[in-house]
């Protein structure tokens, strides 16, 4: 089984993998539209984590990582992810385009990805970036501050592929940094 990571899975892999390959999927955009009532927020103040939205521009890409999981590990990994990401994600199949130098054959292949169901109770589409940034700047949950999740994701995407075009991610990073720094000023 191959699994696509585009959020915390890029930097936090707590399950056994056989291979990690950098690349992208097409026809989606990454958005902080999924509420996080536990990991990066609380039920009354849910943080925000990423999901994928189908894009009207089929040339839009989302950079991430494909993990190959051995047959004998698949059930355990899927169980642990279903628990880790229990608030509203569903498994879908998408085509992955590998770019990693570690892989000789760059033929695209299908893999599994977790995408939030827009009908789930924690889904919160929000067109205003400032509103999203203000929420991320003030929320925290059992895995830590919501801002840390955003900063780790932006760093990981930049490191993986410096040419990545992801204005939603990088504009939010800049805005939340501004808010956090302004709060730290005496
Ligand atoms: C991820 O790629 O980190 C991920 C996103 C949503 C659900 C599960 C994993």
PDB file of C-alpha atoms and ligand atoms in Angstrom:
ATOM      1  CA  UNK A   1       0.000   0.000   0.000  1.00  0.00           C
ATOM      2  CA  UNK A   2       1.115   3.561  -0.751  1.00  0.00           C
ATOM      3  CA  UNK A   3      -0.138   6.483   1.342  1.00  0.00           C
ATOM      4  CA  UNK A   4       0.114  10.220   0.547  1.00  0.00           C
ATOM      5  CA  UNK A   5       1.108  12.585   3.357  1.00  0.00           C
ATOM      6  CA  UNK A   6       0.436  16.302   2.894  1.00  0.00           C
ATOM      7  CA  UNK A   7       0.056  17.442   6.519  1.00  0.00           C
ATOM      8  CA  UNK A   8       1.696  16.238   9.711  1.00  0.00           C
ATOM      9  CA  UNK A   9       2.487  12.975   7.966  1.00  0.00           C
ATOM     10  CA  UNK A  10       5.248  14.807   6.093  1.00  0.00           C
ATOM     11  CA  UNK A  11       7.274  15.196   9.283  1.00  0.00           C
ATOM     12  CA  UNK A  12       5.674  12.800  11.776  1.00  0.00           C
ATOM     13  CA  UNK A  13       5.659   9.167  10.781  1.00  0.00           C
ATOM     14  CA  UNK A  14       4.981   6.959  13.758  1.00  0.00           C
ATOM     15  CA  UNK A  15       4.436   3.729  11.822  1.00  0.00           C
ATOM     16  CA  UNK A  16       6.726   1.358   9.925  1.00  0.00           C
ATOM     17  CA  UNK A  17       7.449   2.295   6.309  1.00  0.00           C
ATOM     18  CA  UNK A  18       9.397   0.658   3.519  1.00  0.00           C
ATOM     19  CA  UNK A  19      10.082   3.754   1.432  1.00  0.00           C
ATOM     20  CA  UNK A  20       9.502   7.526   1.406  1.00  0.00           C
ATOM     21  CA  UNK A  21       9.205   9.307  -1.940  1.00  0.00           C
ATOM     22  CA  UNK A  22       8.717  13.061  -2.505  1.00  0.00           C
ATOM     23  CA  UNK A  23       6.294  14.198  -5.199  1.00  0.00           C
ATOM     24  CA  UNK A  24       2.892  15.749  -5.769  1.00  0.00           C
ATOM     25  CA  UNK A  25      -0.725  15.127  -6.657  1.00  0.00           C
ATOM     26  CA  UNK A  26      -2.658  17.217  -9.188  1.00  0.00           C
ATOM     27  CA  UNK A  27      -6.082  18.862  -9.211  1.00  0.00           C
ATOM     28  CA  UNK A  28      -6.241  19.623  -5.471  1.00  0.00           C
ATOM     29  CA  UNK A  29      -5.290  22.478  -3.147  1.00  0.00           C
ATOM     30  CA  UNK A  30      -4.215  22.231   0.511  1.00  0.00           C
ATOM     31  CA  UNK A  31      -6.448  24.175   2.909  1.00  0.00           C
ATOM     32  CA  UNK A  32      -6.645  24.682   6.696  1.00  0.00           C
ATOM     33  CA  UNK A  33     -10.350  23.869   6.685  1.00  0.00           C
ATOM     34  CA  UNK A  34     -10.514  20.944   9.081  1.00  0.00           C
ATOM     35  CA  UNK A  35     -11.210  21.717  12.728  1.00  0.00           C
ATOM     36  CA  UNK A  36      -8.974  20.034  15.285  1.00  0.00           C
ATOM     37  CA  UNK A  37     -10.822  19.611  18.587  1.00  0.00           C
ATOM     38  CA  UNK A  38      -8.071  17.542  20.234  1.00  0.00           C
ATOM     39  CA  UNK A  39      -4.614  17.601  18.685  1.00  0.00           C
ATOM     40  CA  UNK A  40      -4.281  21.309  17.881  1.00  0.00           C
ATOM     41  CA  UNK A  41      -7.261  22.764  19.691  1.00  0.00           C
ATOM     42  CA  UNK A  42     -10.099  21.969  22.080  1.00  0.00           C
ATOM     43  CA  UNK A  43     -13.766  21.160  21.458  1.00  0.00           C
ATOM     44  CA  UNK A  44     -14.812  24.723  22.338  1.00  0.00           C
ATOM     45  CA  UNK A  45     -11.833  26.226  20.513  1.00  0.00           C
ATOM     46  CA  UNK A  46     -10.925  23.894  17.696  1.00  0.00           C
ATOM     47  CA  UNK A  47      -7.635  24.533  15.931  1.00  0.00           C
ATOM     48  CA  UNK A  48      -7.190  24.105  12.210  1.00  0.00           C
ATOM     49  CA  UNK A  49      -5.357  21.389  10.289  1.00  0.00           C
ATOM     50  CA  UNK A  50      -5.113  20.701   6.602  1.00  0.00           C
ATOM     51  CA  UNK A  51      -7.340  18.871   4.199  1.00  0.00           C
ATOM     52  CA  UNK A  52      -7.474  18.783   0.401  1.00  0.00           C
ATOM     53  CA  UNK A  53     -10.054  20.482  -1.810  1.00  0.00           C
ATOM     54  CA  UNK A  54     -10.632  19.528  -5.419  1.00  0.00           C
ATOM     55  CA  UNK A  55      -9.457  22.460  -7.533  1.00  0.00           C
ATOM     56  CA  UNK A  56     -11.104  23.915 -10.621  1.00  0.00           C
ATOM     57  CA  UNK A  57      -7.593  24.223 -12.075  1.00  0.00           C
ATOM     58  CA  UNK A  58      -6.376  20.742 -12.942  1.00  0.00           C
ATOM     59  CA  UNK A  59      -2.811  22.078 -13.040  1.00  0.00           C
ATOM     60  CA  UNK A  60      -2.866  22.902  -9.298  1.00  0.00           C
ATOM     61  CA  UNK A  61      -0.550  20.605  -7.379  1.00  0.00           C
ATOM     62  CA  UNK A  62      -0.078  19.630  -3.740  1.00  0.00           C
ATOM     63  CA  UNK A  63       3.449  18.631  -2.768  1.00  0.00           C
ATOM     64  CA  UNK A  64       3.845  15.862  -0.239  1.00  0.00           C
ATOM     65  CA  UNK A  65       5.315  12.483   0.463  1.00  0.00           C
ATOM     66  CA  UNK A  66       4.328   8.954  -0.561  1.00  0.00           C
ATOM     67  CA  UNK A  67       4.996   6.219   1.965  1.00  0.00           C
ATOM     68  CA  UNK A  68       5.192   2.599   0.950  1.00  0.00           C
ATOM     69  CA  UNK A  69       3.813   0.347   3.649  1.00  0.00           C
ATOM     70  CA  UNK A  70       4.536  -3.371   3.745  1.00  0.00           C
ATOM     71  CA  UNK A  71       1.575  -5.723   3.360  1.00  0.00           C
ATOM     72  CA  UNK A  72       1.973  -7.072   6.878  1.00  0.00           C
ATOM     73  CA  UNK A  73       1.874  -3.533   8.350  1.00  0.00           C
ATOM     74  CA  UNK A  74      -1.110  -2.146   6.388  1.00  0.00           C
ATOM     75  CA  UNK A  75      -3.889  -3.107   8.854  1.00  0.00           C
ATOM     76  CA  UNK A  76      -1.984  -1.684  11.830  1.00  0.00           C
ATOM     77  CA  UNK A  77      -1.092   1.540  10.016  1.00  0.00           C
ATOM     78  CA  UNK A  78      -4.640   2.123   8.759  1.00  0.00           C
ATOM     79  CA  UNK A  79      -6.021   1.441  12.266  1.00  0.00           C
ATOM     80  CA  UNK A  80      -3.579   3.870  13.856  1.00  0.00           C
ATOM     81  CA  UNK A  81      -4.284   6.572  11.266  1.00  0.00           C
ATOM     82  CA  UNK A  82      -8.023   6.085  11.596  1.00  0.00           C
ATOM     83  CA  UNK A  83      -7.559   6.812  15.303  1.00  0.00           C
ATOM     84  CA  UNK A  84      -5.018   9.625  14.838  1.00  0.00           C
ATOM     85  CA  UNK A  85      -7.177  11.359  12.237  1.00  0.00           C
ATOM     86  CA  UNK A  86     -10.517  10.265  13.579  1.00  0.00           C
ATOM     87  CA  UNK A  87     -12.392  13.540  13.269  1.00  0.00           C
ATOM     88  CA  UNK A  88     -13.868  13.439   9.792  1.00  0.00           C
ATOM     89  CA  UNK A  89     -11.324  12.153   7.251  1.00  0.00           C
ATOM     90  CA  UNK A  90     -12.076   9.579   4.586  1.00  0.00           C
ATOM     91  CA  UNK A  91      -9.760   7.511   2.428  1.00  0.00           C
ATOM     92  CA  UNK A  92      -9.646   8.326  -1.311  1.00  0.00           C
ATOM     93  CA  UNK A  93      -7.484   7.213  -4.203  1.00  0.00           C
ATOM     94  CA  UNK A  94      -5.453   9.795  -6.161  1.00  0.00           C
ATOM     95  CA  UNK A  95      -2.595   9.719  -8.666  1.00  0.00           C
ATOM     96  CA  UNK A  96       0.859  10.525  -7.313  1.00  0.00           C
ATOM     97  CA  UNK A  97       3.681  11.989  -9.420  1.00  0.00           C
ATOM     98  CA  UNK A  98       7.059  11.033  -7.939  1.00  0.00           C
ATOM     99  CA  UNK A  99       9.908  13.505  -8.386  1.00  0.00           C
ATOM    100  CA  UNK A 100      12.396  12.100  -5.884  1.00  0.00           C
ATOM    101  CA  UNK A 101      15.889  11.319  -7.150  1.00  0.00           C
ATOM    102  CA  UNK A 102      15.821   8.156  -5.040  1.00  0.00           C
ATOM    103  CA  UNK A 103      13.310   6.615  -7.435  1.00  0.00           C
ATOM    104  CA  UNK A 104      14.397   5.715 -10.940  1.00  0.00           C
ATOM    105  CA  UNK A 105      10.988   4.994 -12.434  1.00  0.00           C
ATOM    106  CA  UNK A 106       9.006   8.262 -12.305  1.00  0.00           C
ATOM    107  CA  UNK A 107       5.802   6.733 -13.687  1.00  0.00           C
ATOM    108  CA  UNK A 108       2.793   8.176 -11.791  1.00  0.00           C
ATOM    109  CA  UNK A 109       0.871   5.679  -9.646  1.00  0.00           C
ATOM    110  CA  UNK A 110      -2.301   5.585  -7.550  1.00  0.00           C
ATOM    111  CA  UNK A 111      -2.186   5.789  -3.784  1.00  0.00           C
ATOM    112  CA  UNK A 112      -4.402   6.354  -0.765  1.00  0.00           C
ATOM    113  CA  UNK A 113      -4.952   9.764   0.800  1.00  0.00           C
ATOM    114  CA  UNK A 114      -7.027  10.964   3.753  1.00  0.00           C
ATOM    115  CA  UNK A 115      -9.352  13.853   2.834  1.00  0.00           C
ATOM    116  CA  UNK A 116     -11.866  15.514   5.167  1.00  0.00           C
ATOM    117  CA  UNK A 117     -15.511  14.961   4.303  1.00  0.00           C
ATOM    118  CA  UNK A 118     -16.959  18.505   3.985  1.00  0.00           C
ATOM    119  CA  UNK A 119     -20.068  17.204   5.801  1.00  0.00           C
ATOM    120  CA  UNK A 120     -18.143  16.227   8.939  1.00  0.00           C
ATOM    121  CA  UNK A 121     -18.972  18.237  12.071  1.00  0.00           C
ATOM    122  CA  UNK A 122     -15.503  19.822  12.341  1.00  0.00           C
ATOM    123  CA  UNK A 123     -15.170  20.981   8.742  1.00  0.00           C
ATOM    124  CA  UNK A 124     -14.882  24.791   8.625  1.00  0.00           C
ATOM    125  CA  UNK A 125     -14.372  26.374   5.254  1.00  0.00           C
ATOM    126  CA  UNK A 126     -13.217  29.991   5.717  1.00  0.00           C
ATOM    127  CA  UNK A 127     -12.263  32.256   2.827  1.00  0.00           C
ATOM    128  CA  UNK A 128     -10.730  34.964   5.028  1.00  0.00           C
ATOM    129  CA  UNK A 129      -7.028  34.267   5.680  1.00  0.00           C
ATOM    130  CA  UNK A 130      -6.871  36.716   8.600  1.00  0.00           C
ATOM    131  CA  UNK A 131      -9.640  34.828  10.401  1.00  0.00           C
ATOM    132  CA  UNK A 132      -7.845  31.512   9.896  1.00  0.00           C
ATOM    133  CA  UNK A 133      -4.526  33.030  11.021  1.00  0.00           C
ATOM    134  CA  UNK A 134      -6.058  34.499  14.196  1.00  0.00           C
ATOM    135  CA  UNK A 135      -7.548  31.107  15.109  1.00  0.00           C
ATOM    136  CA  UNK A 136      -4.303  29.243  14.455  1.00  0.00           C
ATOM    137  CA  UNK A 137      -2.336  31.783  16.486  1.00  0.00           C
ATOM    138  CA  UNK A 138      -4.452  31.275  19.584  1.00  0.00           C
ATOM    139  CA  UNK A 139      -5.331  27.562  19.575  1.00  0.00           C
ATOM    140  CA  UNK A 140      -3.468  24.716  21.191  1.00  0.00           C
ATOM    141  CA  UNK A 141      -4.256  21.069  21.856  1.00  0.00           C
ATOM    142  CA  UNK A 142      -2.761  17.876  23.196  1.00  0.00           C
ATOM    143  CA  UNK A 143      -0.137  17.772  20.421  1.00  0.00           C
ATOM    144  CA  UNK A 144       0.897  21.389  21.033  1.00  0.00           C
ATOM    145  CA  UNK A 145       0.197  24.861  19.626  1.00  0.00           C
ATOM    146  CA  UNK A 146      -1.669  25.094  16.348  1.00  0.00           C
ATOM    147  CA  UNK A 147       0.971  27.592  15.163  1.00  0.00           C
ATOM    148  CA  UNK A 148       3.666  24.944  15.626  1.00  0.00           C
ATOM    149  CA  UNK A 149       1.746  22.609  13.291  1.00  0.00           C
ATOM    150  CA  UNK A 150       1.568  25.359  10.644  1.00  0.00           C
ATOM    151  CA  UNK A 151       5.245  26.325  10.992  1.00  0.00           C
ATOM    152  CA  UNK A 152       6.428  22.701  10.872  1.00  0.00           C
ATOM    153  CA  UNK A 153       4.331  22.065   7.780  1.00  0.00           C
ATOM    154  CA  UNK A 154       5.590  25.186   5.976  1.00  0.00           C
ATOM    155  CA  UNK A 155       9.208  24.318   6.853  1.00  0.00           C
ATOM    156  CA  UNK A 156       8.785  20.706   5.751  1.00  0.00           C
ATOM    157  CA  UNK A 157       7.244  21.705   2.398  1.00  0.00           C
ATOM    158  CA  UNK A 158       9.983  24.295   1.768  1.00  0.00           C
ATOM    159  CA  UNK A 159      12.697  21.795   2.621  1.00  0.00           C
ATOM    160  CA  UNK A 160      11.165  19.067   0.492  1.00  0.00           C
ATOM    161  CA  UNK A 161      10.734  21.248  -2.549  1.00  0.00           C
ATOM    162  CA  UNK A 162      11.909  24.861  -2.527  1.00  0.00           C
ATOM    163  CA  UNK A 163       9.909  25.581  -5.720  1.00  0.00           C
ATOM    164  CA  UNK A 164       6.565  24.592  -4.143  1.00  0.00           C
ATOM    165  CA  UNK A 165       3.831  27.097  -4.910  1.00  0.00           C
ATOM    166  CA  UNK A 166       1.373  27.055  -2.004  1.00  0.00           C
ATOM    167  CA  UNK A 167       0.196  30.618  -1.276  1.00  0.00           C
ATOM    168  CA  UNK A 168      -2.445  29.492   1.257  1.00  0.00           C
ATOM    169  CA  UNK A 169       0.228  27.773   3.360  1.00  0.00           C
ATOM    170  CA  UNK A 170       2.969  30.384   3.092  1.00  0.00           C
ATOM    171  CA  UNK A 171       0.708  33.434   3.480  1.00  0.00           C
ATOM    172  CA  UNK A 172      -0.765  31.888   6.621  1.00  0.00           C
ATOM    173  CA  UNK A 173       2.716  31.164   7.928  1.00  0.00           C
ATOM    174  CA  UNK A 174       3.699  34.835   7.443  1.00  0.00           C
ATOM    175  CA  UNK A 175       0.482  36.159   9.000  1.00  0.00           C
ATOM    176  CA  UNK A 176       0.636  33.871  12.053  1.00  0.00           C
ATOM    177  CA  UNK A 177       4.330  34.770  12.564  1.00  0.00           C
ATOM    178  CA  UNK A 178       3.297  38.438  12.546  1.00  0.00           C
ATOM    179  CA  UNK A 179       0.601  37.808  15.166  1.00  0.00           C
ATOM    180  CA  UNK A 180       2.871  35.710  17.398  1.00  0.00           C
ATOM    181  CA  UNK A 181       5.728  38.243  17.211  1.00  0.00           C
ATOM    182  CA  UNK A 182       3.372  41.167  17.920  1.00  0.00           C
ATOM    183  CA  UNK A 183       2.110  39.320  21.022  1.00  0.00           C
ATOM    184  CA  UNK A 184       5.663  38.800  22.252  1.00  0.00           C
ATOM    185  CA  UNK A 185       6.504  42.508  22.038  1.00  0.00           C
ATOM    186  CA  UNK A 186       6.360  44.245  25.447  1.00  0.00           C
TER     187      UNK A 186
HETATM  188  C1  LIG B   1      -1.436  14.044   6.446  1.00  0.00           C
HETATM  189  O1  LIG B   1      -1.093  13.991   5.300  1.00  0.00           O
HETATM  190  O2  LIG B   1      -0.691  14.400   7.299  1.00  0.00           O
HETATM  191  C2  LIG B   1      -2.815  13.653   6.808  1.00  0.00           C
HETATM  192  C3  LIG B   1      -3.791  14.561   6.590  1.00  0.00           C
HETATM  193  C4  LIG B   1      -5.071  14.207   6.945  1.00  0.00           C
HETATM  194  C5  LIG B   1      -5.348  12.973   7.498  1.00  0.00           C
HETATM  195  C6  LIG B   1      -4.333  12.074   7.665  1.00  0.00           C
HETATM  196  C7  LIG B   1      -3.057  12.431   7.343  1.00  0.00           C
END
